[in-house]
Short mmCIF file of C-alpha atoms in Angstrom, two decimals:
data_model
loop_
_atom_site.label_atom_id
_atom_site.label_comp_id
_atom_site.label_asym_id
_atom_site.label_seq_id
_atom_site.Cartn_x
_atom_site.Cartn_y
_atom_site.Cartn_z
CA UNK G 1 0.06 0.01 -0.01
CA UNK G 2 2.89 2.34 0.89
CA UNK G 3 4.49 1.58 -2.44
CA UNK G 4 1.41 2.33 -4.38
CA UNK G 5 1.09 5.55 -2.43
CA UNK G 6 4.66 6.52 -3.25
CA UNK G 7 3.99 5.76 -6.93
CA UNK G 8 0.88 7.99 -6.82
CA UNK G 9 2.71 10.89 -5.23
CA UNK G 10 5.58 10.55 -7.81
CA UNK G 11 3.21 10.53 -10.63
CA UNK G 12 1.40 13.59 -9.20
CA UNK G 13 4.75 15.32 -8.82
CA UNK G 14 5.66 14.64 -12.45
CA UNK G 15 2.28 15.78 -13.60
CA UNK G 16 2.65 19.08 -11.71
CA UNK G 17 6.10 19.76 -13.34
CA UNK G 18 4.73 19.00 -16.76
CA UNK G 19 1.72 21.22 -16.01
CA UNK G 20 3.89 24.09 -14.79
CA UNK G 21 5.93 23.94 -17.94
CA UNK G 22 2.89 23.97 -20.09
CA UNK G 23 1.39 26.97 -18.25
CA UNK G 24 4.78 28.91 -18.22
CA UNK G 25 4.74 28.55 -22.08
CA UNK G 26 1.67 30.56 -22.46
CA UNK G 27 2.56 33.51 -20.08
CA UNK G 28 1.94 36.95 -21.89
CA UNK G 29 4.83 39.25 -22.66
CA UNK G 30 5.37 42.45 -24.57
CA UNK G 31 6.23 42.22 -28.35
CA UNK G 32 6.34 44.87 -31.09
CA UNK G 33 7.08 44.98 -34.75
CA UNK G 34 8.27 48.14 -36.59
CA UNK G 35 8.31 48.45 -40.38
CA UNK G 36 10.69 50.94 -41.82
CA UNK G 37 10.50 52.22 -45.42
CA UNK G 38 12.63 54.93 -47.13
CA UNK G 39 12.15 56.18 -50.72
CA UNK G 40 14.01 58.74 -52.86
CA UNK G 41 13.31 60.16 -56.26
CA UNK G 42 15.83 61.49 -58.76
CA UNK G 43 16.42 65.23 -58.33
CA UNK G 44 15.01 67.33 -61.18
CA UNK G 45 17.33 68.56 -63.85
CA UNK G 46 15.10 71.15 -65.53
CA UNK G 47 17.55 73.37 -67.31
CA UNK G 48 15.77 73.28 -70.70
CA UNK G 49 12.76 75.17 -69.38
CA UNK G 50 15.12 77.91 -68.19
CA UNK G 51 16.47 80.55 -70.51
CA UNK G 52 18.84 83.30 -71.12
CA UNK G 53 16.73 86.28 -70.77
CA UNK G 54 16.94 88.92 -73.41
CA UNK G 55 19.68 87.72 -75.91
CA UNK G 56 18.20 90.39 -78.16
CA UNK G 57 21.17 92.79 -79.02
CA UNK G 58 19.65 94.54 -81.98
CA UNK G 59 16.13 95.01 -80.96
CA UNK G 60 15.67 98.77 -81.17
CA UNK G 61 18.08 101.13 -82.75
CA UNK G 62 15.93 103.61 -84.59
CA UNK G 63 16.02 106.35 -81.83
CA UNK G 64 19.73 106.50 -81.98
CA UNK G 65 20.34 106.48 -85.63
CA UNK G 66 17.14 108.15 -86.95
CA UNK G 67 16.15 104.93 -88.76
CA UNK G 68 12.62 105.18 -90.00
CA UNK G 69 12.19 101.53 -88.91
CA UNK G 70 14.55 99.02 -87.26
CA UNK G 71 13.52 96.17 -89.50
CA UNK G 72 13.42 95.84 -93.29
CA UNK G 73 10.53 94.47 -95.34
CA UNK G 74 11.67 90.88 -94.69
CA UNK G 75 11.75 91.49 -90.93
CA UNK G 76 15.46 91.67 -90.66
CA UNK G 77 16.83 93.99 -88.00
CA UNK G 78 18.86 96.91 -89.44
CA UNK G 79 21.47 99.24 -87.98
CA UNK G 80 23.16 102.34 -89.40
CA UNK G 81 25.90 104.82 -88.44
CA UNK G 82 24.99 106.33 -85.11
CA UNK G 83 23.23 103.20 -84.00
CA UNK G 84 23.76 102.00 -80.43
CA UNK G 85 22.20 99.25 -78.44
CA UNK G 86 22.31 97.28 -75.22
CA UNK G 87 20.96 94.08 -73.94
CA UNK G 88 20.93 92.76 -70.34
CA UNK G 89 20.96 89.04 -70.02
CA UNK G 90 21.06 86.39 -67.19
CA UNK G 91 20.50 82.69 -66.91
CA UNK G 92 17.34 81.53 -65.31
CA UNK G 93 17.03 77.84 -64.49
CA UNK G 94 13.86 75.84 -64.74
CA UNK G 95 11.80 76.10 -61.51
CA UNK G 96 12.21 72.43 -60.70
CA UNK G 97 16.03 72.26 -60.83
CA UNK G 98 17.10 70.92 -57.43
CA UNK G 99 20.84 70.58 -57.77
CA UNK G 100 23.69 73.12 -57.78
CA UNK G 101 25.13 73.97 -61.15
CA UNK G 102 27.36 76.28 -63.11
CA UNK G 103 26.61 77.99 -66.39
CA UNK G 104 29.22 78.78 -69.12
CA UNK G 105 29.26 80.35 -72.45
CA UNK G 106 31.01 78.46 -75.20
CA UNK G 107 31.33 78.21 -78.94
CA UNK G 108 31.02 81.93 -79.04
CA UNK G 109 30.91 83.48 -82.59
CA UNK G 110 31.06 87.24 -83.22
CA UNK G 111 30.82 87.66 -86.93
CA UNK G 112 31.04 91.42 -87.64
CA UNK G 113 31.27 92.15 -91.42
CA UNK G 114 30.61 95.83 -90.65
CA UNK G 115 33.91 96.42 -88.88
CA UNK G 116 32.74 99.83 -87.53
CA UNK G 117 31.19 98.63 -84.15
CA UNK G 118 32.72 98.61 -80.68
CA UNK G 119 31.52 96.53 -77.71
CA UNK G 120 31.55 96.70 -73.99
CA UNK G 121 30.75 93.76 -71.59
CA UNK G 122 29.31 94.61 -68.04
CA UNK G 123 28.45 92.58 -65.01
CA UNK G 124 25.75 94.00 -62.70
CA UNK G 125 26.27 97.51 -64.45
CA UNK G 126 30.09 97.63 -64.12
CA UNK G 127 32.37 97.08 -67.09
CA UNK G 128 34.40 93.96 -66.82
CA UNK G 129 38.19 94.06 -66.79
CA UNK G 130 39.53 94.98 -70.15
CA UNK G 131 36.09 94.67 -71.57
CA UNK G 132 35.40 98.30 -72.83
CA UNK G 133 35.41 99.57 -76.51
CA UNK G 134 36.34 96.05 -77.76
CA UNK G 135 36.58 94.88 -81.32
CA UNK G 136 34.45 91.97 -82.29
CA UNK G 137 37.39 89.63 -81.85
CA UNK G 138 37.95 91.02 -78.35
CA UNK G 139 34.33 90.57 -77.53
CA UNK G 140 34.52 86.85 -78.51
CA UNK G 141 37.45 86.38 -76.29
CA UNK G 142 35.74 88.22 -73.30
CA UNK G 143 32.56 85.97 -73.77
CA UNK G 144 34.28 82.68 -74.47
CA UNK G 145 34.41 80.61 -71.31
CA UNK G 146 32.52 83.21 -69.30
CA UNK G 147 31.23 81.37 -66.21
CA UNK G 148 27.81 82.79 -65.22
CA UNK G 149 27.09 83.76 -61.64
CA UNK G 150 23.48 82.92 -61.95
CA UNK G 151 22.53 85.73 -59.71
CA UNK G 152 24.32 88.29 -61.95
CA UNK G 153 23.06 90.23 -64.82
CA UNK G 154 25.42 90.71 -67.79
CA UNK G 155 25.12 93.49 -70.42
CA UNK G 156 26.55 93.72 -73.88
CA UNK G 157 26.58 97.38 -75.16
CA UNK G 158 27.58 98.15 -78.86
CA UNK G 159 27.86 101.40 -80.78
CA UNK G 160 28.36 102.12 -84.37
CA UNK G 161 29.75 105.62 -83.83
CA UNK G 162 28.93 108.20 -86.46
CA UNK G 163 31.84 109.14 -88.52
CA UNK G 164 34.10 111.96 -87.47
CA UNK G 165 36.39 111.95 -90.55
CA UNK G 166 35.94 111.84 -94.29
CA UNK G 167 37.43 108.30 -94.33
CA UNK G 168 34.88 107.30 -91.73
CA UNK G 169 32.11 108.71 -93.87
CA UNK G 170 33.34 107.03 -97.01
CA UNK G 171 33.49 103.63 -95.28
CA UNK G 172 30.03 103.95 -93.86
CA UNK G 173 28.58 105.10 -97.14
CA UNK G 174 30.24 102.13 -98.90
CA UNK G 175 28.60 99.75 -96.40
CA UNK G 176 25.17 101.35 -96.93
CA UNK G 177 25.54 101.09 -100.72
CA UNK G 178 26.77 97.56 -100.90
CA UNK G 179 24.67 95.13 -102.99
CA UNK G 180 24.79 92.54 -100.23
CA UNK G 181 24.48 94.34 -96.82
CA UNK G 182 27.13 93.57 -94.31
CA UNK G 183 25.89 91.86 -91.09
CA UNK G 184 26.83 91.35 -87.46
CA UNK G 185 25.92 88.27 -85.42
CA UNK G 186 26.72 87.27 -81.95
CA UNK G 187 25.93 83.68 -80.93
CA UNK G 188 26.96 81.35 -78.07
CA UNK G 189 26.24 78.03 -76.52
CA UNK G 190 24.97 78.22 -73.03
CA UNK G 191 26.02 75.15 -71.09
CA UNK G 192 24.67 74.29 -67.57
CA UNK G 193 26.69 71.64 -65.65
CA UNK G 194 25.73 70.07 -62.33
CA UNK G 195 28.39 70.75 -59.69
CA UNK G 196 29.59 67.70 -57.88
CA UNK G 197 31.99 67.86 -54.96
CA UNK G 198 34.87 65.29 -55.15
#
């Protein structure tokens, strides 16, 4: 009888141990899960919608040179002795451009078949170094490689001064009588480049 009782107690003790382990496995505890997500998009490079404002050097000269009109019948702009003109220009990027960039003039061409015009290049109203009363070739050199400060306004001023000598008058008259009129053209590529720190 005693042996049976001991066996019963041993079985009861084992059952208690098993039962405790089973209950311990179901105890509540804090748990949490966090989900992290990060997304980036490509920064806008919207230079094309920007523009060089007012690259219009020969827009209106009739007041200075007493031209009856500053365009011929075909719509070509015309200038004459006594003509002068000025154009302010600056680079304005597209509104969505989100990266730093530099702007540079390149492939500058100043084709002046008149040969009587002088030029001055200014930044924010002040003549740049060695950039006053320039020839066409000197203007090309001054513009070539000019790196824009995008906050600055640049100005090209030009003047075809009225003759002060008989030789000047003869040269001007020959230009006016030529079967094929002489022309002056100023062109440049504007290149915007993203700046990247090394």
